[in-house]
Amino acid sequence: MFPLVDTVPAQLPEGPGEVWPQHRVITLNGYPDQDKFFSAIIRVLPLESYPVVDNTPASLVTDLKNVLATKPSTSLVALPILPVFYANQAFRLKIDYLDFQNGSGVRFLTEYAQYYVPMDNHDLFYTFQGLTNGDKYWVSAILPVSHAILPDTAESTSVPAGGLPIPDWDSPTFDTDFATYYQGMSAIMNGQPDDSFTPSISCLDQLIQSLKIE
C-alpha cells in the first residue's frame, strides 16, 4: 500500500452531491479492501476556503470540538463528517480518539444510506475526522473495512457465524426489528478485537497517528 497525493478542484453546490473547496487528497493505492461503496482516501480540507462553497462546516467544527472535549464512547446521534454526505449515518461503532502529529480527532466505523442498511462488508468503513492544531485543516479519512461475521452485501441472505440475521424487509414490525438488530449487532461488533477486522483497526489507527499536515 502506498499513498498518492493529489489536489482536487472545488466542487460547487450545483445540485445534489458532496460539496468541497479545492483540497488535497491522499489515495491509498494497493489498499487491501477494494471494490467497496467507498474508496480508501484521506482528504485534507482547508477550513478557511469552505465558506466560499458551503457554510455547513462552521457548525460541524463546533460539533467536532464538542465531541473531542467530551469524548463519548457511544453516540445515538450522527458524529460530524466532512464532506457532508446526503444520506443518513446508520450507526457508530468502535468509537475512539486519536492524536496525529499536529492535531486530534475521533475514529469510528459506520455506514451511510437513505434507508435502513444492514451491517455488511460492502458498505462498512472506518473513518477518522479530526482538526489540525489551530483548526486550519479538517482531516477526513474514509477507509473501507470488513469482518468475518458480516454478510458480503446488504442483499445477502446467509448469516456468517457469529452474526445476526438481517431483518425481513416485509415484516410488519420492520422499524422495531431493525432497531433491535442495530442494538444487537452493535454490541457484537464493539466486542470484536480490533485486529480481527480487515484491514486491522490498529493498523489504520497507526496510519492516522503518523499524519503531519502542513
PDB file of N, CA and C in Angstrom, residues 113-184:
ATOM      1  N   ALA A 113     -26.614   5.515   4.272  1.00  0.00           N
ATOM      2  CA  ALA A 113     -27.651   5.070   3.346  1.00  0.00           C
ATOM      3  C   ALA A 113     -28.875   5.953   3.514  1.00  0.00           C
ATOM      4  N   GLN A 114     -29.766   5.884   2.553  1.00  0.00           N
ATOM      5  CA  GLN A 114     -31.034   6.610   2.619  1.00  0.00           C
ATOM      6  C   GLN A 114     -32.168   5.684   3.063  1.00  0.00           C
ATOM      7  N   TYR A 115     -31.796   4.580   3.699  1.00  0.00           N
ATOM      8  CA  TYR A 115     -32.754   3.600   4.183  1.00  0.00           C
ATOM      9  C   TYR A 115     -32.077   2.840   5.322  1.00  0.00           C
ATOM     10  N   TYR A 116     -32.820   1.956   5.990  1.00  0.00           N
ATOM     11  CA  TYR A 116     -32.188   1.093   6.983  1.00  0.00           C
ATOM     12  C   TYR A 116     -31.208   0.166   6.268  1.00  0.00           C
ATOM     13  N   VAL A 117     -29.940   0.272   6.602  1.00  0.00           N
ATOM     14  CA  VAL A 117     -28.936  -0.547   5.932  1.00  0.00           C
ATOM     15  C   VAL A 117     -28.357  -1.553   6.929  1.00  0.00           C
ATOM     16  N   PRO A 118     -28.276  -2.827   6.561  1.00  0.00           N
ATOM     17  CA  PRO A 118     -27.644  -3.797   7.460  1.00  0.00           C
ATOM     18  C   PRO A 118     -26.146  -3.527   7.590  1.00  0.00           C
ATOM     19  N   MET A 119     -25.556  -4.066   8.612  1.00  0.00           N
ATOM     20  CA  MET A 119     -24.099  -4.028   8.716  1.00  0.00           C
ATOM     21  C   MET A 119     -23.558  -5.066   7.749  1.00  0.00           C
ATOM     22  N   ASP A 120     -22.800  -4.616   6.762  1.00  0.00           N
ATOM     23  CA  ASP A 120     -22.307  -5.528   5.731  1.00  0.00           C
ATOM     24  C   ASP A 120     -20.942  -5.068   5.250  1.00  0.00           C
ATOM     25  N   ASN A 121     -20.223  -5.976   4.616  1.00  0.00           N
ATOM     26  CA  ASN A 121     -18.835  -5.711   4.240  1.00  0.00           C
ATOM     27  C   ASN A 121     -18.675  -4.850   2.988  1.00  0.00           C
ATOM     28  N   HIS A 122     -19.742  -4.594   2.274  1.00  0.00           N
ATOM     29  CA  HIS A 122     -19.638  -3.707   1.112  1.00  0.00           C
ATOM     30  C   HIS A 122     -19.716  -2.243   1.522  1.00  0.00           C
ATOM     31  N   ASP A 123     -20.503  -1.946   2.557  1.00  0.00           N
ATOM     32  CA  ASP A 123     -20.785  -0.555   2.923  1.00  0.00           C
ATOM     33  C   ASP A 123     -20.018  -0.062   4.148  1.00  0.00           C
ATOM     34  N   LEU A 124     -19.538  -0.973   4.986  1.00  0.00           N
ATOM     35  CA  LEU A 124     -18.890  -0.579   6.232  1.00  0.00           C
ATOM     36  C   LEU A 124     -17.558   0.122   5.965  1.00  0.00           C
ATOM     37  N   PHE A 125     -17.303   1.205   6.706  1.00  0.00           N
ATOM     38  CA  PHE A 125     -15.999   1.859   6.587  1.00  0.00           C
ATOM     39  C   PHE A 125     -15.540   2.423   7.929  1.00  0.00           C
ATOM     40  N   TYR A 126     -14.222   2.501   8.045  1.00  0.00           N
ATOM     41  CA  TYR A 126     -13.531   3.165   9.156  1.00  0.00           C
ATOM     42  C   TYR A 126     -13.394   4.624   8.774  1.00  0.00           C
ATOM     43  N   THR A 127     -13.685   5.510   9.702  1.00  0.00           N
ATOM     44  CA  THR A 127     -13.466   6.920   9.403  1.00  0.00           C
ATOM     45  C   THR A 127     -12.760   7.600  10.563  1.00  0.00           C
ATOM     46  N   PHE A 128     -11.907   8.540  10.214  1.00  0.00           N
ATOM     47  CA  PHE A 128     -11.292   9.435  11.193  1.00  0.00           C
ATOM     48  C   PHE A 128     -11.649  10.850  10.779  1.00  0.00           C
ATOM     49  N   GLN A 129     -12.144  11.632  11.725  1.00  0.00           N
ATOM     50  CA  GLN A 129     -12.495  13.020  11.482  1.00  0.00           C
ATOM     51  C   GLN A 129     -11.788  13.871  12.527  1.00  0.00           C
ATOM     52  N   GLY A 130     -10.859  14.732  12.073  1.00  0.00           N
ATOM     53  CA  GLY A 130     -10.066  15.481  13.036  1.00  0.00           C
ATOM     54  C   GLY A 130      -9.701  16.866  12.557  1.00  0.00           C
ATOM     55  N   LEU A 131      -9.141  17.634  13.467  1.00  0.00           N
ATOM     56  CA  LEU A 131      -8.717  19.011  13.198  1.00  0.00           C
ATOM     57  C   LEU A 131      -7.229  19.146  13.505  1.00  0.00           C
ATOM     58  N   THR A 132      -6.531  19.905  12.660  1.00  0.00           N
ATOM     59  CA  THR A 132      -5.164  20.260  12.995  1.00  0.00           C
ATOM     60  C   THR A 132      -5.166  21.292  14.120  1.00  0.00           C
ATOM     61  N   ASN A 133      -4.058  21.398  14.811  1.00  0.00           N
ATOM     62  CA  ASN A 133      -3.926  22.418  15.848  1.00  0.00           C
ATOM     63  C   ASN A 133      -4.150  23.797  15.226  1.00  0.00           C
ATOM     64  N   GLY A 134      -5.009  24.588  15.842  1.00  0.00           N
ATOM     65  CA  GLY A 134      -5.338  25.884  15.279  1.00  0.00           C
ATOM     66  C   GLY A 134      -6.512  25.849  14.330  1.00  0.00           C
ATOM     67  N   ASP A 135      -7.049  24.665  14.078  1.00  0.00           N
ATOM     68  CA  ASP A 135      -8.271  24.498  13.270  1.00  0.00           C
ATOM     69  C   ASP A 135      -8.117  24.989  11.828  1.00  0.00           C
ATOM     70  N   LYS A 136      -6.916  24.892  11.272  1.00  0.00           N
ATOM     71  CA  LYS A 136      -6.733  25.340   9.893  1.00  0.00           C
ATOM     72  C   LYS A 136      -7.236  24.312   8.896  1.00  0.00           C
ATOM     73  N   TYR A 137      -7.038  23.028   9.204  1.00  0.00           N
ATOM     74  CA  TYR A 137      -7.444  21.947   8.291  1.00  0.00           C
ATOM     75  C   TYR A 137      -8.328  20.935   9.016  1.00  0.00           C
ATOM     76  N   TRP A 138      -9.259  20.397   8.255  1.00  0.00           N
ATOM     77  CA  TRP A 138     -10.070  19.256   8.695  1.00  0.00           C
ATOM     78  C   TRP A 138      -9.532  18.028   7.966  1.00  0.00           C
ATOM     79  N   VAL A 139      -9.192  16.991   8.711  1.00  0.00           N
ATOM     80  CA  VAL A 139      -8.673  15.749   8.138  1.00  0.00           C
ATOM     81  C   VAL A 139      -9.793  14.709   8.151  1.00  0.00           C
ATOM     82  N   SER A 140     -10.116  14.187   6.979  1.00  0.00           N
ATOM     83  CA  SER A 140     -11.213  13.225   6.842  1.00  0.00           C
ATOM     84  C   SER A 140     -10.708  11.971   6.147  1.00  0.00           C
ATOM     85  N   ALA A 141     -10.661  10.871   6.887  1.00  0.00           N
ATOM     86  CA  ALA A 141     -10.249   9.586   6.315  1.00  0.00           C
ATOM     87  C   ALA A 141     -11.472   8.690   6.167  1.00  0.00           C
ATOM     88  N   ILE A 142     -11.645   8.116   4.982  1.00  0.00           N
ATOM     89  CA  ILE A 142     -12.711   7.155   4.706  1.00  0.00           C
ATOM     90  C   ILE A 142     -12.021   5.886   4.201  1.00  0.00           C
ATOM     91  N   LEU A 143     -12.033   4.829   5.008  1.00  0.00           N
ATOM     92  CA  LEU A 143     -11.261   3.635   4.712  1.00  0.00           C
ATOM     93  C   LEU A 143     -12.135   2.394   4.896  1.00  0.00           C
ATOM     94  N   PRO A 144     -12.504   1.704   3.821  1.00  0.00           N
ATOM     95  CA  PRO A 144     -13.357   0.519   3.945  1.00  0.00           C
ATOM     96  C   PRO A 144     -12.722  -0.552   4.834  1.00  0.00           C
ATOM     97  N   VAL A 145     -13.570  -1.221   5.609  1.00  0.00           N
ATOM     98  CA  VAL A 145     -13.134  -2.361   6.418  1.00  0.00           C
ATOM     99  C   VAL A 145     -14.180  -3.468   6.301  1.00  0.00           C
ATOM    100  N   SER A 146     -13.788  -4.663   6.673  1.00  0.00           N
ATOM    101  CA  SER A 146     -14.714  -5.795   6.646  1.00  0.00           C
ATOM    102  C   SER A 146     -14.446  -6.685   7.857  1.00  0.00           C
ATOM    103  N   HIS A 147     -15.399  -7.597   8.100  1.00  0.00           N
ATOM    104  CA  HIS A 147     -15.260  -8.521   9.226  1.00  0.00           C
ATOM    105  C   HIS A 147     -15.942  -9.830   8.872  1.00  0.00           C
ATOM    106  N   ALA A 148     -15.391 -10.927   9.386  1.00  0.00           N
ATOM    107  CA  ALA A 148     -15.863 -12.263   9.020  1.00  0.00           C
ATOM    108  C   ALA A 148     -17.299 -12.544   9.461  1.00  0.00           C
ATOM    109  N   ILE A 149     -17.816 -11.829  10.472  1.00  0.00           N
ATOM    110  CA  ILE A 149     -19.167 -12.122  10.935  1.00  0.00           C
ATOM    111  C   ILE A 149     -20.235 -11.339  10.168  1.00  0.00           C
ATOM    112  N   LEU A 150     -19.812 -10.495   9.217  1.00  0.00           N
ATOM    113  CA  LEU A 150     -20.765  -9.694   8.457  1.00  0.00           C
ATOM    114  C   LEU A 150     -21.025 -10.310   7.086  1.00  0.00           C
ATOM    115  N   PRO A 151     -22.249 -10.163   6.566  1.00  0.00           N
ATOM    116  CA  PRO A 151     -22.529 -10.623   5.197  1.00  0.00           C
ATOM    117  C   PRO A 151     -21.787  -9.756   4.186  1.00  0.00           C
ATOM    118  N   ASP A 152     -21.625 -10.267   2.983  1.00  0.00           N
ATOM    119  CA  ASP A 152     -20.883  -9.535   1.949  1.00  0.00           C
ATOM    120  C   ASP A 152     -21.590  -8.256   1.534  1.00  0.00           C
ATOM    121  N   THR A 153     -22.910  -8.301   1.390  1.00  0.00           N
ATOM    122  CA  THR A 153     -23.673  -7.146   0.935  1.00  0.00           C
ATOM    123  C   THR A 153     -24.964  -7.026   1.733  1.00  0.00           C
ATOM    124  N   ALA A 154     -25.664  -5.911   1.539  1.00  0.00           N
ATOM    125  CA  ALA A 154     -26.942  -5.696   2.212  1.00  0.00           C
ATOM    126  C   ALA A 154     -28.012  -6.662   1.728  1.00  0.00           C
ATOM    127  N   GLU A 155     -27.813  -7.265   0.552  1.00  0.00           N
ATOM    128  CA  GLU A 155     -28.805  -8.186  -0.008  1.00  0.00           C
ATOM    129  C   GLU A 155     -28.534  -9.639   0.353  1.00  0.00           C
ATOM    130  N   SER A 156     -27.465  -9.904   1.076  1.00  0.00           N
ATOM    131  CA  SER A 156     -27.114 -11.290   1.414  1.00  0.00           C
ATOM    132  C   SER A 156     -28.198 -11.940   2.268  1.00  0.00           C
ATOM    133  N   THR A 157     -28.456 -13.205   2.014  1.00  0.00           N
ATOM    134  CA  THR A 157     -29.458 -13.942   2.787  1.00  0.00           C
ATOM    135  C   THR A 157     -28.826 -14.898   3.788  1.00  0.00           C
ATOM    136  N   SER A 158     -27.564 -15.224   3.589  1.00  0.00           N
ATOM    137  CA  SER A 158     -26.888 -16.121   4.539  1.00  0.00           C
ATOM    138  C   SER A 158     -26.289 -15.306   5.681  1.00  0.00           C
ATOM    139  N   VAL A 159     -26.205 -15.916   6.847  1.00  0.00           N
ATOM    140  CA  VAL A 159     -25.699 -15.251   8.042  1.00  0.00           C
ATOM    141  C   VAL A 159     -24.381 -15.900   8.449  1.00  0.00           C
ATOM    142  N   PRO A 160     -23.255 -15.192   8.365  1.00  0.00           N
ATOM    143  CA  PRO A 160     -21.990 -15.769   8.815  1.00  0.00           C
ATOM    144  C   PRO A 160     -22.040 -16.108  10.302  1.00  0.00           C
ATOM    145  N   ALA A 161     -21.252 -17.072  10.697  1.00  0.00           N
ATOM    146  CA  ALA A 161     -21.193 -17.482  12.100  1.00  0.00           C
ATOM    147  C   ALA A 161     -20.824 -16.293  12.979  1.00  0.00           C
ATOM    148  N   GLY A 162     -21.592 -16.113  14.030  1.00  0.00           N
ATOM    149  CA  GLY A 162     -21.333 -15.022  14.961  1.00  0.00           C
ATOM    150  C   GLY A 162     -22.161 -13.783  14.699  1.00  0.00           C
ATOM    151  N   GLY A 163     -22.793 -13.694  13.530  1.00  0.00           N
ATOM    152  CA  GLY A 163     -23.596 -12.531  13.190  1.00  0.00           C
ATOM    153  C   GLY A 163     -25.068 -12.743  13.483  1.00  0.00           C
ATOM    154  N   LEU A 164     -25.873 -11.754  13.113  1.00  0.00           N
ATOM    155  CA  LEU A 164     -27.319 -11.823  13.301  1.00  0.00           C
ATOM    156  C   LEU A 164     -28.017 -11.746  11.951  1.00  0.00           C
ATOM    157  N   PRO A 165     -29.166 -12.384  11.793  1.00  0.00           N
ATOM    158  CA  PRO A 165     -29.903 -12.296  10.535  1.00  0.00           C
ATOM    159  C   PRO A 165     -30.345 -10.863  10.241  1.00  0.00           C
ATOM    160  N   ILE A 166     -30.320 -10.498   8.959  1.00  0.00           N
ATOM    161  CA  ILE A 166     -30.851  -9.207   8.540  1.00  0.00           C
ATOM    162  C   ILE A 166     -32.374  -9.265   8.670  1.00  0.00           C
ATOM    163  N   PRO A 167     -33.008  -8.281   9.290  1.00  0.00           N
ATOM    164  CA  PRO A 167     -34.466  -8.315   9.441  1.00  0.00           C
ATOM    165  C   PRO A 167     -35.185  -8.463   8.105  1.00  0.00           C
ATOM    166  N   ASP A 168     -36.335  -9.086   8.148  1.00  0.00           N
ATOM    167  CA  ASP A 168     -37.169  -9.297   6.969  1.00  0.00           C
ATOM    168  C   ASP A 168     -37.690  -7.951   6.478  1.00  0.00           C
ATOM    169  N   TRP A 169     -37.392  -7.624   5.206  1.00  0.00           N
ATOM    170  CA  TRP A 169     -37.794  -6.331   4.652  1.00  0.00           C
ATOM    171  C   TRP A 169     -39.312  -6.184   4.587  1.00  0.00           C
ATOM    172  N   ASP A 170     -40.047  -7.289   4.600  1.00  0.00           N
ATOM    173  CA  ASP A 170     -41.509  -7.243   4.513  1.00  0.00           C
ATOM    174  C   ASP A 170     -42.189  -7.389   5.873  1.00  0.00           C
ATOM    175  N   SER A 171     -41.432  -7.348   6.932  1.00  0.00           N
ATOM    176  CA  SER A 171     -42.000  -7.529   8.261  1.00  0.00           C
ATOM    177  C   SER A 171     -42.923  -6.358   8.627  1.00  0.00           C
ATOM    178  N   PRO A 172     -44.083  -6.633   9.235  1.00  0.00           N
ATOM    179  CA  PRO A 172     -44.963  -5.544   9.682  1.00  0.00           C
ATOM    180  C   PRO A 172     -44.376  -4.756  10.847  1.00  0.00           C
ATOM    181  N   THR A 173     -43.340  -5.302  11.504  1.00  0.00           N
ATOM    182  CA  THR A 173     -42.665  -4.595  12.601  1.00  0.00           C
ATOM    183  C   THR A 173     -41.236  -4.224  12.187  1.00  0.00           C
ATOM    184  N   PHE A 174     -41.099  -3.838  10.922  1.00  0.00           N
ATOM    185  CA  PHE A 174     -39.784  -3.607  10.329  1.00  0.00           C
ATOM    186  C   PHE A 174     -38.943  -2.618  11.138  1.00  0.00           C
ATOM    187  N   ASP A 175     -39.512  -1.457  11.508  1.00  0.00           N
ATOM    188  CA  ASP A 175     -38.744  -0.439  12.235  1.00  0.00           C
ATOM    189  C   ASP A 175     -38.238  -0.980  13.571  1.00  0.00           C
ATOM    190  N   THR A 176     -39.106  -1.660  14.288  1.00  0.00           N
ATOM    191  CA  THR A 176     -38.699  -2.234  15.575  1.00  0.00           C
ATOM    192  C   THR A 176     -37.660  -3.333  15.381  1.00  0.00           C
ATOM    193  N   ASP A 177     -37.861  -4.142  14.352  1.00  0.00           N
ATOM    194  CA  ASP A 177     -36.911  -5.224  14.068  1.00  0.00           C
ATOM    195  C   ASP A 177     -35.516  -4.662  13.809  1.00  0.00           C
ATOM    196  N   PHE A 178     -35.447  -3.572  13.033  1.00  0.00           N
ATOM    197  CA  PHE A 178     -34.130  -3.021  12.710  1.00  0.00           C
ATOM    198  C   PHE A 178     -33.495  -2.339  13.914  1.00  0.00           C
ATOM    199  N   ALA A 179     -34.299  -1.704  14.758  1.00  0.00           N
ATOM    200  CA  ALA A 179     -33.752  -1.111  15.983  1.00  0.00           C
ATOM    201  C   ALA A 179     -33.131  -2.189  16.863  1.00  0.00           C
ATOM    202  N   THR A 180     -33.812  -3.326  16.978  1.00  0.00           N
ATOM    203  CA  THR A 180     -33.283  -4.448  17.761  1.00  0.00           C
ATOM    204  C   THR A 180     -32.033  -5.021  17.112  1.00  0.00           C
ATOM    205  N   TYR A 181     -32.053  -5.121  15.780  1.00  0.00           N
ATOM    206  CA  TYR A 181     -30.891  -5.630  15.037  1.00  0.00           C
ATOM    207  C   TYR A 181     -29.672  -4.739  15.263  1.00  0.00           C
ATOM    208  N   TYR A 182     -29.845  -3.418  15.117  1.00  0.00           N
ATOM    209  CA  TYR A 182     -28.725  -2.497  15.324  1.00  0.00           C
ATOM    210  C   TYR A 182     -28.171  -2.612  16.738  1.00  0.00           C
ATOM    211  N   GLN A 183     -29.075  -2.711  17.722  1.00  0.00           N
ATOM    212  CA  GLN A 183     -28.630  -2.821  19.106  1.00  0.00           C
ATOM    213  C   GLN A 183     -27.814  -4.097  19.319  1.00  0.00           C
ATOM    214  N   GLY A 184     -28.315  -5.196  18.794  1.00  0.00           N
ATOM    215  CA  GLY A 184     -27.607  -6.457  18.965  1.00  0.00           C
ATOM    216  C   GLY A 184     -26.292  -6.511  18.220  1.00  0.00           C
TER     217      GLY A 184
END
